[in-house]
Coordinates of C-alpha atoms and ligand atoms in Angstrom, one line a residue:
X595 CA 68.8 19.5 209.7
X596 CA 70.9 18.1 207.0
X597 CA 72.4 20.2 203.9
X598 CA 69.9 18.2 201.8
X599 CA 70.8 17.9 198.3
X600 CA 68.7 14.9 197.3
X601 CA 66.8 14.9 194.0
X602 CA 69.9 16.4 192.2
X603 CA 69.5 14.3 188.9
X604 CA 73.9 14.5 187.4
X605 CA 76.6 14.1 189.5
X606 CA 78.8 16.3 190.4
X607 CA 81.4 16.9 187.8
X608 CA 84.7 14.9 188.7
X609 CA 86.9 17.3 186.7
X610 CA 85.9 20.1 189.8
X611 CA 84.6 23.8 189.8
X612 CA 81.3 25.2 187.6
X613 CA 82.1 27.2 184.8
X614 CA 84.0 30.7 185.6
X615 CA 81.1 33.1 184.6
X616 CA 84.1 35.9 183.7
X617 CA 81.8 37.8 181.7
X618 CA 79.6 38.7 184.8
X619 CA 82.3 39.2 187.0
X620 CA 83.7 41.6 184.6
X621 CA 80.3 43.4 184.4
X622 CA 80.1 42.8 188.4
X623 CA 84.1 44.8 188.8
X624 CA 82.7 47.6 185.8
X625 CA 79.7 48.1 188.3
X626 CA 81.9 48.6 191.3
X627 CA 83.8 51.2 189.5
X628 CA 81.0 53.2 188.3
X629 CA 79.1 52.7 192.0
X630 CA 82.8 53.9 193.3
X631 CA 82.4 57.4 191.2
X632 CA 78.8 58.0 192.1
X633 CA 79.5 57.5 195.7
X634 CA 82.1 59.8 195.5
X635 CA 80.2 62.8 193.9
X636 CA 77.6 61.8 196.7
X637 CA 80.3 62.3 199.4
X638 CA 80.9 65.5 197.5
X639 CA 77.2 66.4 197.4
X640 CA 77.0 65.7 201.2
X641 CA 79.7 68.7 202.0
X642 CA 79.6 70.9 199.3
X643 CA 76.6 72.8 201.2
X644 CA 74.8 73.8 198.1
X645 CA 71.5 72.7 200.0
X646 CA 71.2 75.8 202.6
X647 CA 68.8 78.3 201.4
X648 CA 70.6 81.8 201.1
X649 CA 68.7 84.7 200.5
X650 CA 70.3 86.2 197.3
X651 CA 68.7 89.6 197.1
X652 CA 68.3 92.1 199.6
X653 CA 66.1 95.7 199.6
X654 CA 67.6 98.5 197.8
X655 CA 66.3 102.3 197.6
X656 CA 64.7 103.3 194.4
X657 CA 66.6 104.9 192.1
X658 CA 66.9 108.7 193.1
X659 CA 65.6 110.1 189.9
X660 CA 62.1 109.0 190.8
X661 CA 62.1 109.6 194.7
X662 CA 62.9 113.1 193.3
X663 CA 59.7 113.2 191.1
X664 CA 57.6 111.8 193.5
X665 CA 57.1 108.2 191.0
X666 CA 58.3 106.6 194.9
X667 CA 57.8 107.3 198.4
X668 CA 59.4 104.2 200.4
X669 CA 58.2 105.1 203.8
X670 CA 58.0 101.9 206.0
X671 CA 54.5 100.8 205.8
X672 CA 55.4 100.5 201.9
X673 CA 58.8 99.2 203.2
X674 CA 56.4 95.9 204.5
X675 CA 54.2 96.1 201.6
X676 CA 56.5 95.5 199.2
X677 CA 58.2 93.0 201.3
X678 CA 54.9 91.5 201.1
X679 CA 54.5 91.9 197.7
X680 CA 58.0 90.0 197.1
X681 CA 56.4 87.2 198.6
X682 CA 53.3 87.4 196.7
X683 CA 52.6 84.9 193.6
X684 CA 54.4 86.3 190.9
X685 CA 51.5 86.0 188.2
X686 CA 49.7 88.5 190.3
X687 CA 52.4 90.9 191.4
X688 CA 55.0 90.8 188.3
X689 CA 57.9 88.9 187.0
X690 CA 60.9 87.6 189.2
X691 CA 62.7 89.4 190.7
X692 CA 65.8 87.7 189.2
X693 CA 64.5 88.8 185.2
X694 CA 63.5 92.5 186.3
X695 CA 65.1 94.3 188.4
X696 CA 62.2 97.0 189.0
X697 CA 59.2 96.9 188.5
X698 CA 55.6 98.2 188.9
X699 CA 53.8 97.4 192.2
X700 CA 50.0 98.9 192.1
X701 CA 50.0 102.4 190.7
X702 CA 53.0 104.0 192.3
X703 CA 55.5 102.1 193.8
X704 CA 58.9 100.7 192.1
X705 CA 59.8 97.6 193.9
X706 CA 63.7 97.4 193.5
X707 CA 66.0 94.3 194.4
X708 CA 70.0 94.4 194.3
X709 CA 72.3 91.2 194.2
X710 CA 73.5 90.6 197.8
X711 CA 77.0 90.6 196.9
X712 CA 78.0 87.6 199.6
X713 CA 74.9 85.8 200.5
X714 CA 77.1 82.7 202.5
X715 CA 77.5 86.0 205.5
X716 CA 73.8 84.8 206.2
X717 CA 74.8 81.5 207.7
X718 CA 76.3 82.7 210.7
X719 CA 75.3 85.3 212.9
X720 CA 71.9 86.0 214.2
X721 CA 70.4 85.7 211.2
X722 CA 70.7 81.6 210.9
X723 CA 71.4 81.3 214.8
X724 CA 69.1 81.8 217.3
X725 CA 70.5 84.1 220.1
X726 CA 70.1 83.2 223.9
X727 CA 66.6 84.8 224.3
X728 CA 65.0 83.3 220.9
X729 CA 66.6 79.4 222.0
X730 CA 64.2 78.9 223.9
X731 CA 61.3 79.5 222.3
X732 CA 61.9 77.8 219.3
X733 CA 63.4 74.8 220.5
X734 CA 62.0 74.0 224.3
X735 CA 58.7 73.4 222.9
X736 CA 56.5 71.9 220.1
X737 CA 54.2 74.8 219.4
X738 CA 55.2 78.4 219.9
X739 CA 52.7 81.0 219.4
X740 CA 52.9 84.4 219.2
X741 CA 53.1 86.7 216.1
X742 CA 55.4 86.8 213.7
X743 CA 56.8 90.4 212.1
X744 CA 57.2 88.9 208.8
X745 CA 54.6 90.6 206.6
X746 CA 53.5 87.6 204.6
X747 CA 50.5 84.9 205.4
X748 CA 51.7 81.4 206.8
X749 CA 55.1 83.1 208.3
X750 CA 53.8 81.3 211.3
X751 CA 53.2 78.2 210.2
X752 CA 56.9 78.0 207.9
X753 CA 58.2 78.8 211.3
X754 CA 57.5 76.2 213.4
X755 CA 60.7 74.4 214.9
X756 CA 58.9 71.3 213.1
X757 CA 59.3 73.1 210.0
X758 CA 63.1 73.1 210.6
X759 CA 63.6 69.7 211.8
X760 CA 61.0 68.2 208.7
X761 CA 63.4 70.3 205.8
X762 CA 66.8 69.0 207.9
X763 CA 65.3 65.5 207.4
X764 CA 63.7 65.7 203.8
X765 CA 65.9 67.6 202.3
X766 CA 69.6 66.8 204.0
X767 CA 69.5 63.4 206.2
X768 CA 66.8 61.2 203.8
X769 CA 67.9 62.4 200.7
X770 CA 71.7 62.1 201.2
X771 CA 71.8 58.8 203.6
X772 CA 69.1 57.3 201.0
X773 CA 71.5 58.0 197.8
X774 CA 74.4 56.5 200.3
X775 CA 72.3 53.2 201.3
X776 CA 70.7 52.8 197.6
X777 CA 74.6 53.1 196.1
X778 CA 76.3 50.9 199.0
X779 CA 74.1 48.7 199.1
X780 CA 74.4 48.1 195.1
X781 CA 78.3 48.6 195.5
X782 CA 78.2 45.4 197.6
X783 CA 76.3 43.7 195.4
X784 CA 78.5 44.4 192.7
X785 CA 81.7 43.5 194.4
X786 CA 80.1 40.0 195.6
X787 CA 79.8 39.8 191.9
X788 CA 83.2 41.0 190.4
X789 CA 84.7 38.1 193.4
X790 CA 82.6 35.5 193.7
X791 CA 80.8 35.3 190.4
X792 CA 77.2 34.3 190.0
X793 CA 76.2 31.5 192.5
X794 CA 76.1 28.7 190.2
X795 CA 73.8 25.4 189.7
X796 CA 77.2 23.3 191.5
X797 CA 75.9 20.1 189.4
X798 CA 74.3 21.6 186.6
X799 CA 71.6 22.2 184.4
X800 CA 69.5 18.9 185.1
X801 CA 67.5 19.7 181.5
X802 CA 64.7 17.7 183.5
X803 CA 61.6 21.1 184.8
X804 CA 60.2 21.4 188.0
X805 CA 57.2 24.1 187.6
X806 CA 57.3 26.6 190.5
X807 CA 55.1 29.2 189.4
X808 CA 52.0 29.8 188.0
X809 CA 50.7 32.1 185.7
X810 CA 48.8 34.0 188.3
X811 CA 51.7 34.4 190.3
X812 CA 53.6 35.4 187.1
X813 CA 51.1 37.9 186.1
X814 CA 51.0 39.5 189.7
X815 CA 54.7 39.2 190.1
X816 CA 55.3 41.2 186.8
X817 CA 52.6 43.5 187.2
X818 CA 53.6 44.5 190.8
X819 CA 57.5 44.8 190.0
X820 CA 57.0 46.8 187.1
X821 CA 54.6 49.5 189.0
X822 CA 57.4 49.3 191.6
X823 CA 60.4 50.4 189.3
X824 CA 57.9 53.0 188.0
X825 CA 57.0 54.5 191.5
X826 CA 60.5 54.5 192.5
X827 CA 61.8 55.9 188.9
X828 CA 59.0 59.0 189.5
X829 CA 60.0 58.8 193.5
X830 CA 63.9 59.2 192.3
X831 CA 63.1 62.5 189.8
X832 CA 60.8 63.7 192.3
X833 CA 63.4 63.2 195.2
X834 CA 66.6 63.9 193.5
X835 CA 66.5 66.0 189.8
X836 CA 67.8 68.8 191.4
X837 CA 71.4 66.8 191.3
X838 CA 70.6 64.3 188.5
X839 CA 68.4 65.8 185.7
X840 CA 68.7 69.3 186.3
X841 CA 72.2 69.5 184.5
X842 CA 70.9 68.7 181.7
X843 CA 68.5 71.9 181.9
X844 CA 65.5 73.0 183.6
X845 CA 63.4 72.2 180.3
X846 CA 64.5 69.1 181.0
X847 CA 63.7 68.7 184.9
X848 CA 60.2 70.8 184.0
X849 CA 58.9 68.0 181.8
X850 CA 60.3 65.1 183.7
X851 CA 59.0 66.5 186.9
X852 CA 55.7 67.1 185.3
X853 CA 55.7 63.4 183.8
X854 CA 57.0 61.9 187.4
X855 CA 54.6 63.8 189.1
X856 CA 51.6 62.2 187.6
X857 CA 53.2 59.1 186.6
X858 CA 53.6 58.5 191.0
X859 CA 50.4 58.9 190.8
X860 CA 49.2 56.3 188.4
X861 CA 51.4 53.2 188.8
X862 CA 49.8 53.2 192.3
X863 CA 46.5 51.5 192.2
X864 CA 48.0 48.6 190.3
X865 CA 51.4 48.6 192.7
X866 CA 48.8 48.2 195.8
X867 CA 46.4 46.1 194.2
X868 CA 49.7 43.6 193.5
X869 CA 50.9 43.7 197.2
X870 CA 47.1 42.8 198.3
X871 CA 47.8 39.6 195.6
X872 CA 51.0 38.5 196.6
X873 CA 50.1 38.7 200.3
X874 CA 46.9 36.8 199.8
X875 CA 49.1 34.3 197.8
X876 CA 52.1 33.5 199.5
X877 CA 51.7 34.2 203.2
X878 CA 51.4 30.9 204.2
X879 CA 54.4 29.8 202.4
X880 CA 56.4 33.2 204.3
X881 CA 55.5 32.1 207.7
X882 CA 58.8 32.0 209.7
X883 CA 60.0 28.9 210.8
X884 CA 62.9 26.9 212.2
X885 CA 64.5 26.3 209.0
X886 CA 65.2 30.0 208.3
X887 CA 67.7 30.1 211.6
X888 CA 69.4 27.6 210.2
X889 CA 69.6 28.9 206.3
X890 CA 70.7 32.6 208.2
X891 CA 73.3 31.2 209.9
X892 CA 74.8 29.5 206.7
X893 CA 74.5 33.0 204.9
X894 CA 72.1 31.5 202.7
X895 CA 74.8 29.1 201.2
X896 CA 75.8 32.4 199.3
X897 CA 79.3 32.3 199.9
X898 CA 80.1 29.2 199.1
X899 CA 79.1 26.2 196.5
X900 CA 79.3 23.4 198.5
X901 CA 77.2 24.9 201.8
X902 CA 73.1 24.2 200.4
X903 CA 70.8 25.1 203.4
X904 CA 67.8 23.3 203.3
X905 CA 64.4 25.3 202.3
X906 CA 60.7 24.9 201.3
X907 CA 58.9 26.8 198.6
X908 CA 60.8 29.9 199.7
X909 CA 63.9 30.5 202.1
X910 CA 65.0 33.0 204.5
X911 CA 66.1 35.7 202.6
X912 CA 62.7 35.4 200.2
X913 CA 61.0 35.6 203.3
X914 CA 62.4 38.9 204.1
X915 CA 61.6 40.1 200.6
X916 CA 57.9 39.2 200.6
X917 CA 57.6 41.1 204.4
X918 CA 59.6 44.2 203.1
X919 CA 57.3 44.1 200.2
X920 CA 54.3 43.7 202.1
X921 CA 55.1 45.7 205.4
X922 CA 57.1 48.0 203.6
X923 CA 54.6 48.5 200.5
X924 CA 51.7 48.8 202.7
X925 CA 53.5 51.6 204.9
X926 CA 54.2 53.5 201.0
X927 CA 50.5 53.0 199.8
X928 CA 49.0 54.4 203.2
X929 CA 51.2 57.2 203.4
X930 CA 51.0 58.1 199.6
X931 CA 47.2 57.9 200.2
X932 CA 47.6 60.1 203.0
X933 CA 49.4 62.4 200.9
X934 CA 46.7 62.7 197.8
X935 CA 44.6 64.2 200.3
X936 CA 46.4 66.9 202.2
X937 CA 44.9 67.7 205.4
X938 CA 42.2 65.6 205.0
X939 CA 43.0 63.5 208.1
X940 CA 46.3 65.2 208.8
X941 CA 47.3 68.5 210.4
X942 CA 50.6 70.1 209.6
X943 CA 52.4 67.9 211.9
X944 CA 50.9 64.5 210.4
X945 CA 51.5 65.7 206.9
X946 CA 55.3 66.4 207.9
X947 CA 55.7 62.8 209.6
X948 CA 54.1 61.2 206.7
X949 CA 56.2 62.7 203.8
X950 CA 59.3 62.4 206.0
X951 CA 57.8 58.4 206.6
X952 CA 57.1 58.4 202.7
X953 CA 60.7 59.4 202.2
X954 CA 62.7 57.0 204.3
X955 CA 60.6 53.7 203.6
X956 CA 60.8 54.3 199.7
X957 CA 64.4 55.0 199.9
X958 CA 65.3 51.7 201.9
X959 CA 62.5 49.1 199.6
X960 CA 64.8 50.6 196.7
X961 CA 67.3 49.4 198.3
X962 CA 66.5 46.7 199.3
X963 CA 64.5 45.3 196.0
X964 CA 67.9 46.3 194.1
X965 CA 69.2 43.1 196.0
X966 CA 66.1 41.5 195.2
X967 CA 66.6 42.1 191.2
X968 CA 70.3 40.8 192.0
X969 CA 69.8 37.8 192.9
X970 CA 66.8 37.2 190.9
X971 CA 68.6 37.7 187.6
X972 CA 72.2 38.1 187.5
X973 CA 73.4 36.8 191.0
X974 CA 72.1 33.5 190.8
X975 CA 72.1 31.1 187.9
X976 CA 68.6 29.7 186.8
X977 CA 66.3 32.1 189.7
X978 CA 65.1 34.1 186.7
X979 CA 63.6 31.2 184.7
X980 CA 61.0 30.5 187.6
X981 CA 59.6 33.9 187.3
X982 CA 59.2 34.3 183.5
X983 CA 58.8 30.6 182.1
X984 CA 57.5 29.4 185.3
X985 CA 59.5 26.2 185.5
X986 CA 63.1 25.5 187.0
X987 CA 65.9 23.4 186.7
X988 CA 65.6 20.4 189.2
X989 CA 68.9 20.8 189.9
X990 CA 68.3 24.2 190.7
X991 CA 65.9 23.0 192.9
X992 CA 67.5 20.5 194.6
X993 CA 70.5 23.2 195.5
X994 CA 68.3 25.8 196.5
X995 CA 65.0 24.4 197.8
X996 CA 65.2 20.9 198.5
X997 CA 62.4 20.2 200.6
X998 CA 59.7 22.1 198.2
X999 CA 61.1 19.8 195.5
X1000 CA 60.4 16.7 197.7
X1001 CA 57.3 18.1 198.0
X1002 CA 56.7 18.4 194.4
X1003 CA 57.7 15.0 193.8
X1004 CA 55.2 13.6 196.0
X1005 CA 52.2 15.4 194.4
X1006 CA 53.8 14.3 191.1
X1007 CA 54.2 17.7 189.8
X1008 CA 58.2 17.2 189.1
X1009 CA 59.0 15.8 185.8
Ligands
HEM1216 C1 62.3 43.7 187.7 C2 63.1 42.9 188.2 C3 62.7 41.7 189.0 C4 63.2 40.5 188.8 C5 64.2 40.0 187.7 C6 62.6 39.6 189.8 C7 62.8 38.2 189.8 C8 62.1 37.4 190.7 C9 62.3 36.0 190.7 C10 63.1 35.2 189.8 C11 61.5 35.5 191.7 C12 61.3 34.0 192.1 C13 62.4 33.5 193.0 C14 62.1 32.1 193.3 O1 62.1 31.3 192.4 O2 61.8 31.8 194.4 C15 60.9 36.6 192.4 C16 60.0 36.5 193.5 C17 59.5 37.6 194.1 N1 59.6 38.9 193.7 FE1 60.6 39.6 192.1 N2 61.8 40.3 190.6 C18 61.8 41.6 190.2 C19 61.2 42.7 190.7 C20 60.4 42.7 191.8 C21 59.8 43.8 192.5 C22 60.0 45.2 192.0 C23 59.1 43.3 193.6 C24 58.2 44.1 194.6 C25 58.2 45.3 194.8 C26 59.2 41.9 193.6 C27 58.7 41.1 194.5 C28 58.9 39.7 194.6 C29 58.4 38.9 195.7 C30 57.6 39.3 196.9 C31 58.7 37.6 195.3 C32 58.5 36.3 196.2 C33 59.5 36.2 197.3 C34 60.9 36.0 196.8 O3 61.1 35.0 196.0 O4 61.8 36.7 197.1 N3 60.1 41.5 192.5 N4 61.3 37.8 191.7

């Protein structure tokens, strides 16, 4: 197969190269700094280890004056029960423990909590390390049974070894390896920016209109990509406004959460009903084929203005796109279904797997659509116009998708 560039309708310009595009490469080297500085308060956020959970109170003893009048008698089945208690919801058994101090549990008991004056001591030792004898049982198999001494319902169930494994890969390894794919991937992007500039139309804008999509396609495009950037806007305050929103004050992160928490919810039916759409629509035109070796091995004529791999109605690295957004979508919408019903076809387990599943496949489409938006606006010169007016440059097409163009041409719908 030939680098096809037939149908171009202006020669190339004698005087040499496209025009310099500096003001995006400017934008594209501003990027990379500021992708630069979040990446390195990412690094930061990946050792500063403020992610363990350290207890930060312990028991204390009443105060003596009311052991002395008999107010408090802290034998040790109270001892448990006011463990208990400590664990209980706090509308029912009285404020935090962080805005009072003491308080009132049932008629007679004071429940008192102290400041553990170095909490980090509890990540080493016996409390955070299993000793020889426990190893065993918490680690050689999936289930261990038995009781548990800790004086509060579902002790057993938060003390799985799954349990451990699913809040090591929610909260540390998705979380912090998403952040690092989601902000190298965009660094890249905006370094191929900053050096190479936007890919250019090589011969120029044409002014003659190929139409490439209609408004159906449009409307479905649109409606899809904008449910998208909501669900991943919500996914990102759900997943990270600890770090990012919670600065700025819990008021802040209350609301937001609230709003994210519902709003997941609601750009769904329309996200999923778009996938459905697109895959009805365009999977014949996303069927691979031997022109997409040929377009990979060229790097998609990316790198270079001169290299023009031939493609039909959509190339290589579209391809990829619509299959992420299919395979990938579809994997989101069943497991976010899954979610909405907890339990409902899941045990503990399946409900781990599939928020842990949730996690990882959001995090990488994010990703990956980020290079979508790229080149679809401003990594490529003319790509946007095909999704909002519907028509093209025939130059554009020529460079990009030669053979589609010949195609057009023959049904006559090139002007
Ligand atoms: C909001 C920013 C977005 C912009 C500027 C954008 C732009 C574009 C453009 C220009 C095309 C047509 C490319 C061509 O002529 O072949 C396109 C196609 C497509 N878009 Fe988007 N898009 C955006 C968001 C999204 C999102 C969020 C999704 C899905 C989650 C999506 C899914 C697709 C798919 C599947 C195609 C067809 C395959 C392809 O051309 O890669 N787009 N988009």
């Amino acid at each position: 197969m030939t680098d096809a560039t037939h149908g171009a309708h202006r020669p190339r310009d004698p005087h040499g190269s496209p025009p310099p595009f500096t003001g995006y490469r400017i934008f594209g080297a501003v990027m990379v700094l500021l992708l630069l500085i979040a990446l390195a308060v990412q690094v930061f956020e990946l050792f500063d280890g403020d992610n363990r959970t350290v207890p930060e109170v312990r028991w204390g003893s009443p105060p003596t004056s009311e052991v002395q009048s008999g107010l408090s008698s802290v034998g040790a089945t109270d001892m448990l029960r006011e463990r208990a208690t400590l664990q209980g919801p706090r509308d029912i058994y009285g404020p935090s423990p962080e805005d009072d101090r003491s308080f009132q549990v049932g008629s007679e008991t004071r429940l008192n909590t102290e400041a553990i004056p170095n909490p980090d001591g509890f990540l080493t030792g016996a409390w955070s390390t299993p000793d020889a004898d426990t190893l065993p049982l918490v680690r050689g198999t999936d289930r261990v049974e038995g009781i548990s001494s800790l004086p509060y319902t579902g002790a057993a169930i938060y003390e799985r070894p799954f349990a451990r494994d699913w809040r090591l890969g929610l909260a540390d390894i998705a979380t912090h390896l998403g952040a690092l794919v989601i902000l190298g991937f965009s660094l890249l992007l905006a370094l191929m920016l900053a050096l190479r500039g936007r890919v250019p139309i090589v011969r120029g804008k044409s002014g003659r209109k190929v139409e490439r999509f209609g408004w159906f396609e449009r409307a479905t495009h649109w409606m899809t990509s904008v449910s998208f950037l909501m669900l991943a806007l919500t996914g990102i305050v759900i997943a990270y406004g600890d770090t990012l929103i919670l600065p700025f004050g819990d008021a802040l992160l209350g609301s937001t959460g609230w709003l994210a928490t519902w709003g997941h919810m609601m750009f769904f039916p329309s996200f999923a009903l778009g996938v459905v759409i697109m895959f009805v629509m365009w999977v014949r035109h996303n069927l691979p084929s031997r022109l997409d070796v040929n377009w990979l091995a060229k790097g998609g004529g990316m790198f270079s203005d001169d290299v023009h791999p031939s493609a039909r109605k959509f190339n290589a690295g579209q391809k990829l796109i619509f299959w992420s957004v299919i395979l990938g979508g579809g994997a989101m919408i069943l497991s976010g279904v899954l979610l909405m019903f907890p339990f409902f076809l899941l045990d503990i387990n399946g409900m781990g797997w599939t928020m842990l599943i949730h996690a990882v496949v959001g995090l990488i489409m994010i990703a990956i659509i980020i290079g979508h938006i790229y080149i679809g606006s401003v990594g490529m010169q003319g790509a946007f116009w095909a999704m909002w007016s519907g028509e093209v440059d025939r130059n554009w097409a020529a460079e990009h998708h030669d053979l589609w163009l010949s195609d057009m041409e023959e049904k006559g719908s090139a002007r």
